[in-house]
Amino acid sequence: MKNYKVGIVGATGMVGQRFATLLDNHPWFDVKVLAASPRSAGKKYKDAVGSKWCMATDIPEKMADIVVMDATADIEKIAASVDFIFCAVDMKKDEIKALEEAYAKAECPVVSNNSAHRMTPDVPMIVPELNTDHAKIIDSQKKRLGTERGFISVKSNCSLQSYVPALYPLNKFGVKDVLVCTYQAISGAGKTFDTWPEMVDNVIPYIGGEEEKSEKEPLKIWGEIVGDEIVPAKAPNFTAQCLRVPASDGHMAAVFVRFENKPSMDEMKEIWKEFKGYPQEAELPSAPKQFLNYFEEDNLPQTKLQRNLENGMAVSIGRLREDTQYDYKFVCLSHNTLRGAAGGAVLMAEQLCAQGYITPKFN
């Protein structure tokens, strides 16, 4: 059995809390360190989180009494205590970049939920079913950082996890142009209805930075390694509009797509049904058995009904039909804090461990 000692840096925030619940009783990963800001450091985790705990389940019993460390001041101590860290901090972009590089240079691999390093050319941004091969760039990154074990790997923006997995396996037909409108839950902003009452019965047609990420990040996922960097693809052409909607969890996307060689709807559905990636082939612990799920009913997928499909790690697709301006349009849904955030990062860590990019120090 694989056994890794791990830390959660940014453990008191919403994504950090989600990491805590996902890693409780994980078959490979044993949480030994919890770290957060100086105001939480020195407190037991249950006291540092207090009334801010917003998960449906209780604080994991094994973590409740762990004394929280200082994510910045205790880097060397944390790095010496674990095999790798999950990072989900709420800081300025430049501060996150510096923090994650400091952990990597302390020979501690970083599996990041943050956006700061997503466009760094030698940092892989991995959706494990799609671009597992991008992990190969880690060797180049280690060379730049001057490390033996330490590196940074990031997951993509949470909203991408709904529509990019549906488009990626269709690229054999030449995905040319994509228009996507995302309808994003409030947990994507780290909020609940209790902490953001203005969102009840409301839609906000702006999410800062989200549209740029939704248009640029897919091209890095589609890109290829050239020398010591990942070069983003030049196509497909993406345009996006992102709205915040009054749902607790679950990002939905309305997708319009144009192909170089238009497939039939039956071909598309068959590709979605049969599509598997490395996580399914390797039977990783967090991998959904059926990654892409197509629903024939006109009123599916629905946020409440499908967001937790396969423990929130599957993608739901529906309403495929021809369009008057594009070739086709359809709807996608994924759970934004599971597949889109902490769950996707845990799955990426499982991949990196299974492939030998992260090795145990203590066994």
Coordinates of C-alpha atoms in Angstrom, one line a residue:
M1 CA 0.0 0.0 0.0
K2 CA 1.2 3.5 -0.8
N3 CA 1.6 5.8 2.2
Y4 CA 2.3 9.5 2.0
K5 CA 2.5 12.1 4.7
V6 CA 0.8 15.3 3.5
G7 CA 0.1 18.8 4.6
I8 CA -2.8 21.2 3.8
V9 CA -1.6 24.8 3.4
G10 CA -4.5 27.2 3.6
A11 CA -6.5 24.6 5.7
T12 CA -9.0 27.0 7.2
G13 CA -10.5 28.3 3.9
M14 CA -13.4 26.6 2.0
V15 CA -11.1 24.7 -0.3
G16 CA -8.8 23.8 2.5
Q17 CA -11.8 22.5 4.5
R18 CA -12.8 20.4 1.4
F19 CA -9.3 19.0 1.3
A20 CA -9.6 18.0 4.9
T21 CA -12.9 16.1 4.3
L22 CA -11.6 14.4 1.2
L23 CA -8.3 13.3 2.8
D24 CA -10.0 11.9 6.0
N25 CA -9.4 8.2 5.7
H26 CA -7.8 8.5 2.2
P27 CA -6.2 5.1 1.4
W28 CA -2.8 6.7 0.4
F29 CA -2.6 10.1 2.0
D30 CA -2.3 10.8 5.8
V31 CA -2.7 14.4 6.9
K32 CA 0.1 15.3 9.3
V33 CA 0.3 19.1 8.9
L34 CA -2.3 21.9 8.7
A35 CA -1.1 25.4 8.0
A36 CA -2.8 28.8 7.6
S37 CA -2.3 32.5 8.2
P38 CA -0.5 33.8 11.3
R39 CA -3.9 34.6 13.0
S40 CA -4.7 30.9 12.9
A41 CA -1.3 29.6 13.8
G42 CA -0.9 28.1 17.2
K43 CA -4.5 27.2 17.5
K44 CA -6.1 23.7 17.3
Y45 CA -7.7 23.3 13.9
K46 CA -11.2 23.1 15.3
D47 CA -10.6 26.4 17.1
A48 CA -9.0 28.1 14.1
V49 CA -11.9 27.2 11.9
G50 CA -14.6 27.6 14.5
S51 CA -17.9 28.9 13.1
K52 CA -16.3 29.2 9.6
W53 CA -16.6 25.5 9.1
C54 CA -19.0 25.1 6.1
M55 CA -18.8 21.5 5.0
A56 CA -21.8 19.2 5.3
T57 CA -19.8 16.8 7.5
D58 CA -18.0 17.5 10.8
I59 CA -14.4 18.4 11.1
P60 CA -12.4 15.2 10.7
E61 CA -11.8 13.8 14.2
K62 CA -8.1 13.0 13.4
M63 CA -7.5 16.7 12.4
A64 CA -9.6 18.5 14.9
D65 CA -6.8 18.8 17.5
I66 CA -3.9 19.3 15.1
V67 CA -2.2 22.6 16.0
V68 CA -2.2 24.9 12.9
M69 CA 1.2 26.0 11.7
D70 CA 2.1 29.3 10.0
A71 CA 2.0 28.7 6.3
T72 CA 4.8 31.3 5.6
A73 CA 7.0 31.3 8.7
D74 CA 7.1 27.5 9.1
I75 CA 8.0 26.5 5.5
E76 CA 11.1 24.6 6.4
K77 CA 9.5 22.8 9.3
I78 CA 6.5 21.8 7.3
A79 CA 8.6 20.7 4.3
A80 CA 10.6 18.4 6.6
S81 CA 7.4 16.8 8.1
V82 CA 5.6 15.8 4.9
D83 CA 6.1 14.1 1.5
F84 CA 4.2 16.9 -0.2
I85 CA 1.6 19.7 0.4
F86 CA -1.8 20.7 -1.0
C87 CA -1.9 24.5 -1.3
A88 CA -5.1 26.5 -1.3
V89 CA -4.2 29.9 0.2
D90 CA -6.0 33.2 0.0
M91 CA -3.2 35.7 -0.8
K92 CA -2.1 38.1 -3.5
K93 CA -0.9 36.4 -6.7
D94 CA 2.7 37.4 -6.3
E95 CA 2.7 36.2 -2.7
I96 CA 1.3 32.8 -3.7
K97 CA 3.9 32.5 -6.4
A98 CA 6.7 33.2 -3.9
L99 CA 5.2 30.9 -1.3
E100 CA 4.8 27.9 -3.6
E101 CA 8.3 28.3 -5.0
A102 CA 9.7 28.5 -1.5
Y103 CA 8.0 25.2 -0.6
A104 CA 9.3 23.6 -3.9
K105 CA 12.9 24.9 -3.2
A106 CA 12.6 23.4 0.3
E107 CA 12.2 20.1 -1.6
C108 CA 8.5 19.8 -0.9
P109 CA 6.3 19.1 -4.0
V110 CA 3.3 21.4 -4.2
V111 CA -0.1 20.3 -5.6
S112 CA -1.8 23.7 -5.9
N113 CA -5.4 24.8 -6.2
N114 CA -4.3 28.4 -6.7
S115 CA -4.2 30.2 -10.0
A116 CA -0.9 32.0 -9.6
H117 CA 1.3 29.5 -11.4
R118 CA -1.2 28.2 -14.0
M119 CA 0.4 30.1 -16.8
T120 CA 4.0 29.6 -15.7
P121 CA 5.5 27.8 -18.8
D122 CA 7.2 24.9 -16.9
V123 CA 4.4 24.3 -14.4
P124 CA 2.0 21.6 -15.5
M125 CA -1.7 22.4 -15.3
I126 CA -3.3 19.0 -15.2
V127 CA -6.7 17.5 -15.7
P128 CA -5.7 13.9 -15.1
E129 CA -8.0 12.4 -17.7
L130 CA -6.9 14.8 -20.4
N131 CA -3.2 15.8 -20.3
T132 CA -1.4 13.5 -17.9
D133 CA 1.6 13.7 -20.2
H134 CA 2.2 17.3 -19.2
A135 CA 3.7 16.0 -15.9
K136 CA 6.9 15.3 -18.0
I137 CA 7.7 19.1 -17.8
I138 CA 8.4 18.6 -14.1
D139 CA 12.0 17.6 -14.9
S140 CA 12.6 20.9 -16.6
Q141 CA 11.0 22.8 -13.7
K142 CA 13.2 21.1 -11.2
K143 CA 16.2 22.0 -13.3
R144 CA 15.2 25.7 -13.2
L145 CA 14.5 25.6 -9.5
G146 CA 17.6 23.6 -8.7
T147 CA 15.7 20.9 -6.8
E148 CA 15.7 17.2 -6.5
R149 CA 12.2 16.5 -5.2
G150 CA 10.5 19.9 -5.1
F151 CA 8.2 21.2 -7.9
I152 CA 4.8 22.8 -8.4
S153 CA 1.8 21.3 -10.2
V154 CA -1.5 23.1 -10.5
K155 CA -5.1 22.3 -11.3
S156 CA -7.0 24.4 -13.8
N157 CA -9.8 26.9 -13.1
C158 CA -12.9 25.2 -11.5
S159 CA -15.3 26.2 -14.3
L160 CA -13.2 24.6 -17.0
Q161 CA -13.7 21.2 -15.4
S162 CA -17.3 21.2 -16.7
Y163 CA -16.9 21.9 -20.4
V164 CA -13.2 21.2 -21.4
P165 CA -13.4 17.5 -20.6
A166 CA -16.5 17.2 -22.9
L167 CA -14.6 19.0 -25.8
Y168 CA -11.2 17.5 -25.4
P169 CA -11.9 14.0 -26.7
L170 CA -13.8 15.5 -29.7
N171 CA -10.6 17.0 -31.0
K172 CA -10.2 14.2 -33.6
F173 CA -12.9 16.2 -35.5
G174 CA -11.0 19.4 -35.2
V175 CA -12.6 21.5 -32.5
K176 CA -12.5 25.0 -34.1
D177 CA -14.6 27.6 -32.3
V178 CA -16.1 27.4 -28.8
L179 CA -18.5 29.8 -27.2
V180 CA -19.2 29.0 -23.5
C181 CA -21.4 30.7 -20.9
T182 CA -20.8 29.5 -17.4
Y183 CA -23.3 29.7 -14.5
Q184 CA -21.1 29.4 -11.4
A185 CA -22.1 28.5 -7.8
I186 CA -21.3 30.8 -4.9
S187 CA -18.9 28.3 -3.3
G188 CA -16.6 29.2 -6.2
A189 CA -16.2 32.5 -4.4
G190 CA -15.6 30.8 -1.1
K191 CA -19.1 31.8 0.1
T192 CA -22.3 30.3 1.5
F193 CA -25.7 31.8 1.5
D194 CA -25.2 32.6 5.2
T195 CA -22.1 34.7 4.4
W196 CA -23.4 36.1 1.1
P197 CA -27.2 36.8 1.6
E198 CA -27.1 39.2 -1.4
M199 CA -26.9 36.2 -3.7
V200 CA -30.2 34.8 -2.7
D201 CA -32.7 35.3 -5.6
N202 CA -29.9 37.1 -7.6
V203 CA -27.5 36.7 -10.5
I204 CA -24.3 38.7 -10.9
P205 CA -23.1 38.9 -14.5
Y206 CA -19.4 39.4 -13.6
I207 CA -16.7 37.2 -11.9
G208 CA -13.4 39.0 -11.8
G209 CA -10.7 37.4 -14.0
E210 CA -12.9 34.4 -14.8
E211 CA -13.6 35.0 -18.5
E212 CA -9.9 35.5 -19.3
K213 CA -9.0 32.2 -17.5
S214 CA -11.9 30.4 -19.3
E215 CA -10.5 31.4 -22.6
K216 CA -6.7 31.0 -22.0
E217 CA -6.4 28.0 -19.7
P218 CA -7.9 25.5 -22.1
L219 CA -5.2 26.3 -24.6
K220 CA -2.5 25.3 -22.1
I221 CA -4.3 22.1 -21.4
W222 CA -4.5 21.5 -25.2
G223 CA -0.8 22.5 -25.6
E224 CA 2.4 20.5 -25.9
I225 CA 5.8 20.3 -24.4
V226 CA 8.4 22.0 -26.5
G227 CA 11.9 22.1 -24.9
D228 CA 11.6 23.3 -21.4
E229 CA 8.1 24.7 -21.5
I230 CA 4.5 23.9 -22.3
V231 CA 3.5 25.8 -25.4
P232 CA -0.3 26.6 -25.5
A233 CA -2.2 25.5 -28.5
K234 CA -3.4 28.1 -31.0
A235 CA -6.8 26.5 -31.4
P236 CA -9.6 26.1 -30.5
N237 CA -10.7 29.7 -30.3
F238 CA -12.6 30.2 -27.0
T239 CA -14.8 33.0 -26.0
A240 CA -16.5 33.0 -22.6
Q241 CA -19.0 34.8 -20.4
C242 CA -19.2 33.9 -16.7
L243 CA -22.1 34.6 -14.4
R244 CA -22.5 34.0 -10.6
V245 CA -25.8 32.2 -9.9
P246 CA -27.7 31.4 -6.6
A247 CA -26.5 27.7 -6.3
S248 CA -24.5 26.5 -3.4
D249 CA -22.3 24.1 -5.4
G250 CA -22.0 23.1 -9.1
H251 CA -20.8 25.0 -12.1
M252 CA -22.9 24.7 -15.3
A253 CA -21.8 25.6 -18.8
A254 CA -23.8 26.2 -22.0
V255 CA -21.4 25.2 -24.8
F256 CA -21.6 26.1 -28.5
V257 CA -19.0 24.4 -30.8
R258 CA -17.9 24.5 -34.4
F259 CA -15.7 21.7 -35.9
E260 CA -13.4 21.4 -38.9
N261 CA -15.1 18.1 -39.7
K262 CA -18.6 17.9 -38.2
P263 CA -19.3 14.6 -36.4
S264 CA -22.7 13.2 -35.9
M265 CA -24.5 13.4 -32.6
D266 CA -24.3 9.6 -32.2
E267 CA -20.5 9.8 -32.7
M268 CA -20.2 12.4 -30.1
K269 CA -22.3 10.5 -27.5
E270 CA -20.3 7.3 -28.2
I271 CA -17.0 9.1 -27.7
W272 CA -18.2 10.6 -24.4
K273 CA -19.5 7.2 -23.2
E274 CA -16.2 5.4 -24.1
F275 CA -13.8 8.0 -23.0
K276 CA -11.3 7.0 -20.3
G277 CA -8.1 8.5 -19.1
Y278 CA -5.1 7.5 -16.9
P279 CA -7.1 7.7 -13.6
Q280 CA -9.6 5.1 -14.9
E281 CA -6.9 2.9 -16.4
A282 CA -4.8 3.1 -13.2
E283 CA -7.9 2.8 -11.0
L284 CA -6.8 5.7 -8.8
P285 CA -8.7 6.0 -5.5
S286 CA -10.5 9.3 -6.4
A287 CA -11.2 8.5 -10.1
P288 CA -14.8 8.3 -11.2
K289 CA -15.5 5.0 -13.0
Q290 CA -17.5 6.8 -15.7
F291 CA -15.9 10.2 -16.2
L292 CA -18.3 11.7 -18.9
N293 CA -22.0 11.0 -18.5
Y294 CA -24.5 11.9 -21.1
F295 CA -28.2 12.3 -20.1
E296 CA -30.9 11.9 -22.8
E297 CA -33.6 13.7 -20.8
D298 CA -34.4 17.3 -21.9
N299 CA -34.2 18.6 -18.4
L300 CA -30.9 17.1 -17.3
P301 CA -28.3 17.6 -16.0
Q302 CA -29.5 19.6 -13.1
T303 CA -27.2 21.2 -10.5
K304 CA -29.0 19.6 -7.5
L305 CA -29.4 16.2 -9.0
Q306 CA -26.1 15.5 -10.8
R307 CA -23.4 17.6 -9.1
N308 CA -22.5 14.8 -6.7
L309 CA -22.3 12.1 -9.4
E310 CA -19.5 9.7 -8.6
N311 CA -18.6 11.5 -5.4
G312 CA -18.6 14.8 -7.3
M313 CA -15.8 13.7 -9.6
A314 CA -17.8 13.0 -12.8
V315 CA -18.9 15.4 -15.5
S316 CA -22.5 15.5 -16.7
I317 CA -23.5 16.4 -20.2
G318 CA -26.9 16.9 -21.8
R319 CA -29.2 18.7 -24.3
L320 CA -26.9 18.0 -27.3
R321 CA -28.5 19.4 -30.4
E322 CA -27.7 21.2 -33.7
D323 CA -27.3 25.0 -33.7
T324 CA -28.2 27.6 -36.3
Q325 CA -24.8 29.4 -36.1
Y326 CA -22.5 26.8 -34.6
D327 CA -22.5 23.0 -35.4
Y328 CA -23.8 21.9 -32.0
K329 CA -24.8 23.2 -28.5
F330 CA -25.0 21.3 -25.3
V331 CA -24.9 21.7 -21.5
C332 CA -22.3 20.5 -19.0
L333 CA -22.1 20.3 -15.2
S334 CA -19.4 19.6 -12.6
H335 CA -19.0 20.0 -8.9
N336 CA -16.8 23.0 -8.5
T337 CA -15.2 22.3 -5.1
L338 CA -14.8 18.6 -5.8
R339 CA -13.9 17.9 -9.4
G340 CA -13.2 21.6 -9.9
A341 CA -11.0 22.2 -6.9
A342 CA -9.9 20.0 -4.0
G343 CA -11.1 16.7 -5.6
G344 CA -9.3 17.4 -8.8
A345 CA -6.1 18.3 -6.9
V346 CA -6.3 15.1 -4.9
L347 CA -6.8 13.1 -8.1
M348 CA -3.8 14.9 -9.7
A349 CA -1.7 14.1 -6.6
E350 CA -2.7 10.4 -6.9
Q351 CA -1.6 10.5 -10.5
L352 CA 1.8 12.1 -9.6
C353 CA 2.4 9.6 -6.9
A354 CA 1.4 6.6 -9.1
Q355 CA 3.8 7.8 -11.8
G356 CA 6.6 8.3 -9.4
Y357 CA 6.9 12.1 -9.6
I358 CA 6.2 12.3 -5.9
T359 CA 8.0 9.6 -3.8
P360 CA 7.6 8.9 0.0
K361 CA 10.5 10.2 2.1
F362 CA 9.6 8.3 5.3
N363 CA 9.0 4.7 4.2

